[in-house]
Amino acid sequence: MPPRPAPDLDSRRDLIVRTARHLAESDGWSAVTMRRLAGDLGVTQPVLYSAFPGRQALLDAVALTGFTDLAAALGAADPEPPARMRAYLRFAAEHPRLYEAMFSLPSGLAFAAEDTPEPLRRAFSGVRDAFPDEDGTRAEVAWSVLHGLATLEAGARLTPGRAQARLELAHRLLTAGPST
Amino acid sequence: MPPRPAPDLDSRRDLIVRTARHLAESDGWSAVTMRRLAGDLGVTQPVLYSAFPGRQALLDAVALTGFTDLAAALGAADPEPPARMRAYLRFAAEHPRLYEAMFSLPSGLAFAAEDTPEPLRRAFSGVRDAFPDEDGTRAEVAWSVLHGLATLEAGARLTPGRAQARLELAHRLLTAGPST
DNA sequence: CAAACATCCTAGCACTGTTATATAACGGTG
DNA sequence: CACCGTTATATAACAGTGCTAGGATGTTTG
C-alpha cells in the first residue's frame, strides 16, 4: 500500500481542521476524538500529531478559523449597528459548535494581549466599527450583549420566540444616548 | 477495616459536591476526575456512583448549588440595578470555575422549560427584579449583558482595568429610557 | 544500485468514566 | 448465641481517551 503523496503541511492542516469542524457541528465536540477524526480522514492517529502538537492545538486552530469567518461575516454586513448585530447572532446560531470552540471551550488563544492573533482582532473590529467611541468601552459592552445573547440563546436559557424583541431592545439601548 | 457509618445520602451528596467544587476552584474542572475526587474524600470511585449516577449528574449538582448561591448573593444585594449588577459580576469573578459549571460546561440543566429547577428560577428573578418590564425582554437583555461581561472578562478577552467603566455604561444604557 | 530519508502504521502507556463481582460489617430472627 | 440477608464497601476489570516510541514501507538522493 503506497503512502499517499504527502500534501504540504498547510493544506493537510486545513483538511484536518475542516473535518474536525464538520464532525463537531454534527456530533458535538465530545465526539471529536483523535481516533474518530483520524478514522474519518482515513489515516491513523499519529498522522494528526504530525500536523498539530496535540488536540488542544487543533481545537485552537478550529477556533481561529471561526474568528476568521466571523470577521468575514461581520465585514460583509452593513456597517449599521442593527445589521452587524443580526450578522453576529446569525453566525453564532448557524455555527453553534464553532462558536462554542471560540468562546466556551478551554482555549489557548490570547485575546486582550500583545500576541492576539490577527483574526481575533479583525473579528472584534467588526463589532467595534459599528459602535465607535473614544476609548472602546461602548464596543466592549456591545460585544458583551451580543455574546451574552448568543450563548444564552444557544443554551436555550432565554424565552424562545422573543429573540427579535431582545435584539431590537439591545440595539435601541446601545444606540440611544451618546453616553457619558 | 470497618465500613464507615454511612451518613444519609443527602449529606453525603453535599460533601461530594463541596469537595468537587473546591477541587475545581483550585485545579480546574479537568482535574475533577472520579478517582481524584474519591481519593480526596478517602473513598473509592464506586462510592461516588452510589450518590450520583455519573460525573455529569455530579457536575449538574455542583452547578445547581451555584445557582442557589447566586440567587442568595443577588438577594442580599440592594434591589437597585447598579448594586445587583455589581453583585452578579462579583459572584462570577469570585467563583470562576463554579460560574463555568453553571454556564459554559455541557450541562443537563433545563432552563426556559417547564422543569426548570427552582434555584435557576430564583437566580434569574434576582436579575429580573432589578429590571422589571411588562414582558421580561429587558430583564433578558440585562442578563445577557451581565453574562457576556462575566464570561468575556473571565476569559481575559476585555481590556483589564476598564471593568468599572463597562459596568457604569451598561447600567446607564439599561436604565436610560423606558424603552418601546 | 545502495544508502539515507521521510512517512506511515502497529502497538503500547497512562489515564479516563463506568460497572460487575466479591468481601466485610451490620441488624434482625430463630 | 448462631445464622442470614441487606447494605456498603473495595477490588478489578472494560472500553475508550490523548499521546508516543519503534519498526516497516516507500521515495529520493549519492
PDB file of N, CA and C in Angstrom, chain A residues 67-121:
ATOM      1  N   PHE A  67     -12.970  32.598  14.017  1.00  0.00           N
ATOM      2  CA  PHE A  67     -12.833  34.049  14.109  1.00  0.00           C
ATOM      3  C   PHE A  67     -12.638  34.669  12.728  1.00  0.00           C
ATOM      4  N   THR A  68     -11.930  33.972  11.885  1.00  0.00           N
ATOM      5  CA  THR A  68     -11.776  34.474  10.514  1.00  0.00           C
ATOM      6  C   THR A  68     -13.136  34.571   9.830  1.00  0.00           C
ATOM      7  N   ASP A  69     -13.923  33.504   9.974  1.00  0.00           N
ATOM      8  CA  ASP A  69     -15.239  33.508   9.346  1.00  0.00           C
ATOM      9  C   ASP A  69     -16.153  34.560   9.958  1.00  0.00           C
ATOM     10  N   LEU A  70     -16.064  34.701  11.271  1.00  0.00           N
ATOM     11  CA  LEU A  70     -16.912  35.702  11.930  1.00  0.00           C
ATOM     12  C   LEU A  70     -16.551  37.091  11.434  1.00  0.00           C
ATOM     13  N   ALA A  71     -15.256  37.359  11.350  1.00  0.00           N
ATOM     14  CA  ALA A  71     -14.819  38.658  10.847  1.00  0.00           C
ATOM     15  C   ALA A  71     -15.352  38.878   9.436  1.00  0.00           C
ATOM     16  N   ALA A  72     -15.310  37.848   8.625  1.00  0.00           N
ATOM     17  CA  ALA A  72     -15.814  37.972   7.257  1.00  0.00           C
ATOM     18  C   ALA A  72     -17.312  38.230   7.249  1.00  0.00           C
ATOM     19  N   ALA A  73     -18.036  37.487   8.107  1.00  0.00           N
ATOM     20  CA  ALA A  73     -19.490  37.654   8.148  1.00  0.00           C
ATOM     21  C   ALA A  73     -19.859  39.063   8.583  1.00  0.00           C
ATOM     22  N   LEU A  74     -19.124  39.584   9.570  1.00  0.00           N
ATOM     23  CA  LEU A  74     -19.406  40.948  10.031  1.00  0.00           C
ATOM     24  C   LEU A  74     -19.032  41.955   8.955  1.00  0.00           C
ATOM     25  N   GLY A  75     -17.915  41.718   8.324  1.00  0.00           N
ATOM     26  CA  GLY A  75     -17.462  42.650   7.292  1.00  0.00           C
ATOM     27  C   GLY A  75     -18.397  42.683   6.098  1.00  0.00           C
ATOM     28  N   ALA A  76     -19.055  41.562   5.833  1.00  0.00           N
ATOM     29  CA  ALA A  76     -19.951  41.508   4.682  1.00  0.00           C
ATOM     30  C   ALA A  76     -21.276  42.191   4.968  1.00  0.00           C
ATOM     31  N   ALA A  77     -21.571  42.393   6.248  1.00  0.00           N
ATOM     32  CA  ALA A  77     -22.846  43.005   6.600  1.00  0.00           C
ATOM     33  C   ALA A  77     -22.747  44.523   6.541  1.00  0.00           C
ATOM     34  N   ASP A  78     -23.898  45.159   6.504  1.00  0.00           N
ATOM     35  CA  ASP A  78     -23.970  46.618   6.573  1.00  0.00           C
ATOM     36  C   ASP A  78     -23.232  47.101   7.814  1.00  0.00           C
ATOM     37  N   PRO A  79     -22.556  48.236   7.727  1.00  0.00           N
ATOM     38  CA  PRO A  79     -21.877  48.748   8.920  1.00  0.00           C
ATOM     39  C   PRO A  79     -22.861  49.300   9.945  1.00  0.00           C
ATOM     40  N   GLU A  80     -24.118  49.406   9.588  1.00  0.00           N
ATOM     41  CA  GLU A  80     -25.102  49.915  10.538  1.00  0.00           C
ATOM     42  C   GLU A  80     -25.267  48.918  11.681  1.00  0.00           C
ATOM     43  N   PRO A  81     -25.381  49.435  12.909  1.00  0.00           N
ATOM     44  CA  PRO A  81     -25.479  48.556  14.085  1.00  0.00           C
ATOM     45  C   PRO A  81     -26.468  47.405  13.960  1.00  0.00           C
ATOM     46  N   PRO A  82     -27.718  47.671  13.569  1.00  0.00           N
ATOM     47  CA  PRO A  82     -28.656  46.526  13.581  1.00  0.00           C
ATOM     48  C   PRO A  82     -28.223  45.406  12.654  1.00  0.00           C
ATOM     49  N   ALA A  83     -27.682  45.754  11.520  1.00  0.00           N
ATOM     50  CA  ALA A  83     -27.246  44.714  10.582  1.00  0.00           C
ATOM     51  C   ALA A  83     -26.076  43.932  11.147  1.00  0.00           C
ATOM     52  N   ARG A  84     -25.139  44.650  11.737  1.00  0.00           N
ATOM     53  CA  ARG A  84     -23.986  43.977  12.339  1.00  0.00           C
ATOM     54  C   ARG A  84     -24.416  43.046  13.468  1.00  0.00           C
ATOM     55  N   MET A  85     -25.328  43.516  14.274  1.00  0.00           N
ATOM     56  CA  MET A  85     -25.791  42.693  15.397  1.00  0.00           C
ATOM     57  C   MET A  85     -26.486  41.442  14.882  1.00  0.00           C
ATOM     58  N   ARG A  86     -27.329  41.636  13.888  1.00  0.00           N
ATOM     59  CA  ARG A  86     -28.007  40.474  13.300  1.00  0.00           C
ATOM     60  C   ARG A  86     -26.991  39.490  12.753  1.00  0.00           C
ATOM     61  N   ALA A  87     -26.002  40.018  12.062  1.00  0.00           N
ATOM     62  CA  ALA A  87     -24.977  39.151  11.461  1.00  0.00           C
ATOM     63  C   ALA A  87     -24.246  38.355  12.543  1.00  0.00           C
ATOM     64  N   TYR A  88     -23.926  39.029  13.638  1.00  0.00           N
ATOM     65  CA  TYR A  88     -23.221  38.342  14.731  1.00  0.00           C
ATOM     66  C   TYR A  88     -24.064  37.205  15.294  1.00  0.00           C
ATOM     67  N   LEU A  89     -25.309  37.522  15.602  1.00  0.00           N
ATOM     68  CA  LEU A  89     -26.165  36.499  16.203  1.00  0.00           C
ATOM     69  C   LEU A  89     -26.487  35.381  15.223  1.00  0.00           C
ATOM     70  N   ARG A  90     -26.604  35.729  13.960  1.00  0.00           N
ATOM     71  CA  ARG A  90     -26.861  34.680  12.982  1.00  0.00           C
ATOM     72  C   ARG A  90     -25.666  33.736  12.896  1.00  0.00           C
ATOM     73  N   PHE A  91     -24.482  34.330  12.885  1.00  0.00           N
ATOM     74  CA  PHE A  91     -23.282  33.495  12.829  1.00  0.00           C
ATOM     75  C   PHE A  91     -23.250  32.514  13.998  1.00  0.00           C
ATOM     76  N   ALA A  92     -23.507  33.026  15.188  1.00  0.00           N
ATOM     77  CA  ALA A  92     -23.483  32.157  16.372  1.00  0.00           C
ATOM     78  C   ALA A  92     -24.559  31.082  16.285  1.00  0.00           C
ATOM     79  N   ALA A  93     -25.718  31.434  15.765  1.00  0.00           N
ATOM     80  CA  ALA A  93     -26.822  30.473  15.699  1.00  0.00           C
ATOM     81  C   ALA A  93     -26.581  29.420  14.630  1.00  0.00           C
ATOM     82  N   GLU A  94     -25.926  29.825  13.564  1.00  0.00           N
ATOM     83  CA  GLU A  94     -25.725  28.877  12.459  1.00  0.00           C
ATOM     84  C   GLU A  94     -24.544  27.945  12.689  1.00  0.00           C
ATOM     85  N   HIS A  95     -23.599  28.361  13.534  1.00  0.00           N
ATOM     86  CA  HIS A  95     -22.444  27.510  13.819  1.00  0.00           C
ATOM     87  C   HIS A  95     -22.253  27.379  15.328  1.00  0.00           C
ATOM     88  N   PRO A  96     -23.206  26.751  15.986  1.00  0.00           N
ATOM     89  CA  PRO A  96     -23.166  26.733  17.455  1.00  0.00           C
ATOM     90  C   PRO A  96     -21.913  26.057  18.020  1.00  0.00           C
ATOM     91  N   ARG A  97     -21.480  24.964  17.422  1.00  0.00           N
ATOM     92  CA  ARG A  97     -20.308  24.268  17.952  1.00  0.00           C
ATOM     93  C   ARG A  97     -19.049  25.070  17.696  1.00  0.00           C
ATOM     94  N   LEU A  98     -19.004  25.672  16.550  1.00  0.00           N
ATOM     95  CA  LEU A  98     -17.848  26.508  16.246  1.00  0.00           C
ATOM     96  C   LEU A  98     -17.761  27.667  17.235  1.00  0.00           C
ATOM     97  N   TYR A  99     -18.897  28.299  17.474  1.00  0.00           N
ATOM     98  CA  TYR A  99     -18.937  29.400  18.432  1.00  0.00           C
ATOM     99  C   TYR A  99     -18.530  28.906  19.822  1.00  0.00           C
ATOM    100  N   GLU A 100     -18.938  27.696  20.116  1.00  0.00           N
ATOM    101  CA  GLU A 100     -18.556  27.082  21.391  1.00  0.00           C
ATOM    102  C   GLU A 100     -17.037  26.967  21.482  1.00  0.00           C
ATOM    103  N   ALA A 101     -16.424  26.510  20.411  1.00  0.00           N
ATOM    104  CA  ALA A 101     -14.966  26.373  20.408  1.00  0.00           C
ATOM    105  C   ALA A 101     -14.292  27.724  20.558  1.00  0.00           C
ATOM    106  N   MET A 102     -14.917  28.754  20.004  1.00  0.00           N
ATOM    107  CA  MET A 102     -14.312  30.080  20.039  1.00  0.00           C
ATOM    108  C   MET A 102     -14.384  30.712  21.418  1.00  0.00           C
ATOM    109  N   PHE A 103     -15.454  30.396  22.162  1.00  0.00           N
ATOM    110  CA  PHE A 103     -15.673  31.138  23.397  1.00  0.00           C
ATOM    111  C   PHE A 103     -15.868  30.297  24.649  1.00  0.00           C
ATOM    112  N   SER A 104     -16.479  29.134  24.517  1.00  0.00           N
ATOM    113  CA  SER A 104     -16.828  28.384  25.724  1.00  0.00           C
ATOM    114  C   SER A 104     -15.796  27.334  26.094  1.00  0.00           C
ATOM    115  N   LEU A 105     -15.258  26.667  25.097  1.00  0.00           N
ATOM    116  CA  LEU A 105     -14.299  25.608  25.395  1.00  0.00           C
ATOM    117  C   LEU A 105     -12.988  26.203  25.906  1.00  0.00           C
ATOM    118  N   PRO A 106     -12.294  25.431  26.749  1.00  0.00           N
ATOM    119  CA  PRO A 106     -10.970  25.873  27.175  1.00  0.00           C
ATOM    120  C   PRO A 106     -10.124  26.158  25.938  1.00  0.00           C
ATOM    121  N   SER A 107      -9.455  27.263  25.943  1.00  0.00           N
ATOM    122  CA  SER A 107      -8.718  27.665  24.748  1.00  0.00           C
ATOM    123  C   SER A 107      -7.391  28.280  25.115  1.00  0.00           C
ATOM    124  N   GLY A 108      -6.439  28.101  24.270  1.00  0.00           N
ATOM    125  CA  GLY A 108      -5.136  28.692  24.497  1.00  0.00           C
ATOM    126  C   GLY A 108      -4.947  29.991  23.741  1.00  0.00           C
ATOM    127  N   LEU A 109      -6.063  30.531  23.226  1.00  0.00           N
ATOM    128  CA  LEU A 109      -5.961  31.744  22.421  1.00  0.00           C
ATOM    129  C   LEU A 109      -5.887  32.997  23.290  1.00  0.00           C
ATOM    130  N   ALA A 110      -4.819  33.741  23.112  1.00  0.00           N
ATOM    131  CA  ALA A 110      -4.688  35.011  23.840  1.00  0.00           C
ATOM    132  C   ALA A 110      -5.628  36.030  23.218  1.00  0.00           C
ATOM    133  N   PHE A 111      -6.061  36.963  24.029  1.00  0.00           N
ATOM    134  CA  PHE A 111      -7.010  37.926  23.486  1.00  0.00           C
ATOM    135  C   PHE A 111      -6.568  39.359  23.699  1.00  0.00           C
ATOM    136  N   ALA A 112      -6.891  39.899  24.835  1.00  0.00           N
ATOM    137  CA  ALA A 112      -6.523  41.289  25.071  1.00  0.00           C
ATOM    138  C   ALA A 112      -5.051  41.373  25.436  1.00  0.00           C
ATOM    139  N   ALA A 113      -4.215  40.723  24.642  1.00  0.00           N
ATOM    140  CA  ALA A 113      -2.791  40.705  24.916  1.00  0.00           C
ATOM    141  C   ALA A 113      -2.025  41.117  23.663  1.00  0.00           C
ATOM    142  N   GLU A 114      -0.735  41.116  23.785  1.00  0.00           N
ATOM    143  CA  GLU A 114       0.076  41.561  22.655  1.00  0.00           C
ATOM    144  C   GLU A 114       0.037  40.570  21.504  1.00  0.00           C
ATOM    145  N   ASP A 115       0.083  39.301  21.843  1.00  0.00           N
ATOM    146  CA  ASP A 115       0.168  38.294  20.794  1.00  0.00           C
ATOM    147  C   ASP A 115      -1.210  37.802  20.349  1.00  0.00           C
ATOM    148  N   THR A 116      -2.182  38.675  20.456  1.00  0.00           N
ATOM    149  CA  THR A 116      -3.510  38.310  19.973  1.00  0.00           C
ATOM    150  C   THR A 116      -3.462  38.073  18.463  1.00  0.00           C
ATOM    151  N   PRO A 117      -3.895  36.899  18.022  1.00  0.00           N
ATOM    152  CA  PRO A 117      -3.858  36.601  16.585  1.00  0.00           C
ATOM    153  C   PRO A 117      -4.703  37.588  15.790  1.00  0.00           C
ATOM    154  N   GLU A 118      -4.294  37.819  14.574  1.00  0.00           N
ATOM    155  CA  GLU A 118      -4.976  38.752  13.688  1.00  0.00           C
ATOM    156  C   GLU A 118      -6.486  38.490  13.573  1.00  0.00           C
ATOM    157  N   PRO A 119      -6.906  37.259  13.304  1.00  0.00           N
ATOM    158  CA  PRO A 119      -8.346  37.019  13.123  1.00  0.00           C
ATOM    159  C   PRO A 119      -9.180  37.485  14.311  1.00  0.00           C
ATOM    160  N   LEU A 120      -8.648  37.310  15.503  1.00  0.00           N
ATOM    161  CA  LEU A 120      -9.407  37.748  16.674  1.00  0.00           C
ATOM    162  C   LEU A 120      -9.567  39.264  16.641  1.00  0.00           C
ATOM    163  N   ARG A 121      -8.496  39.935  16.328  1.00  0.00           N
ATOM    164  CA  ARG A 121      -8.538  41.393  16.245  1.00  0.00           C
ATOM    165  C   ARG A 121      -9.557  41.847  15.210  1.00  0.00           C
TER     166      ARG A 121
END
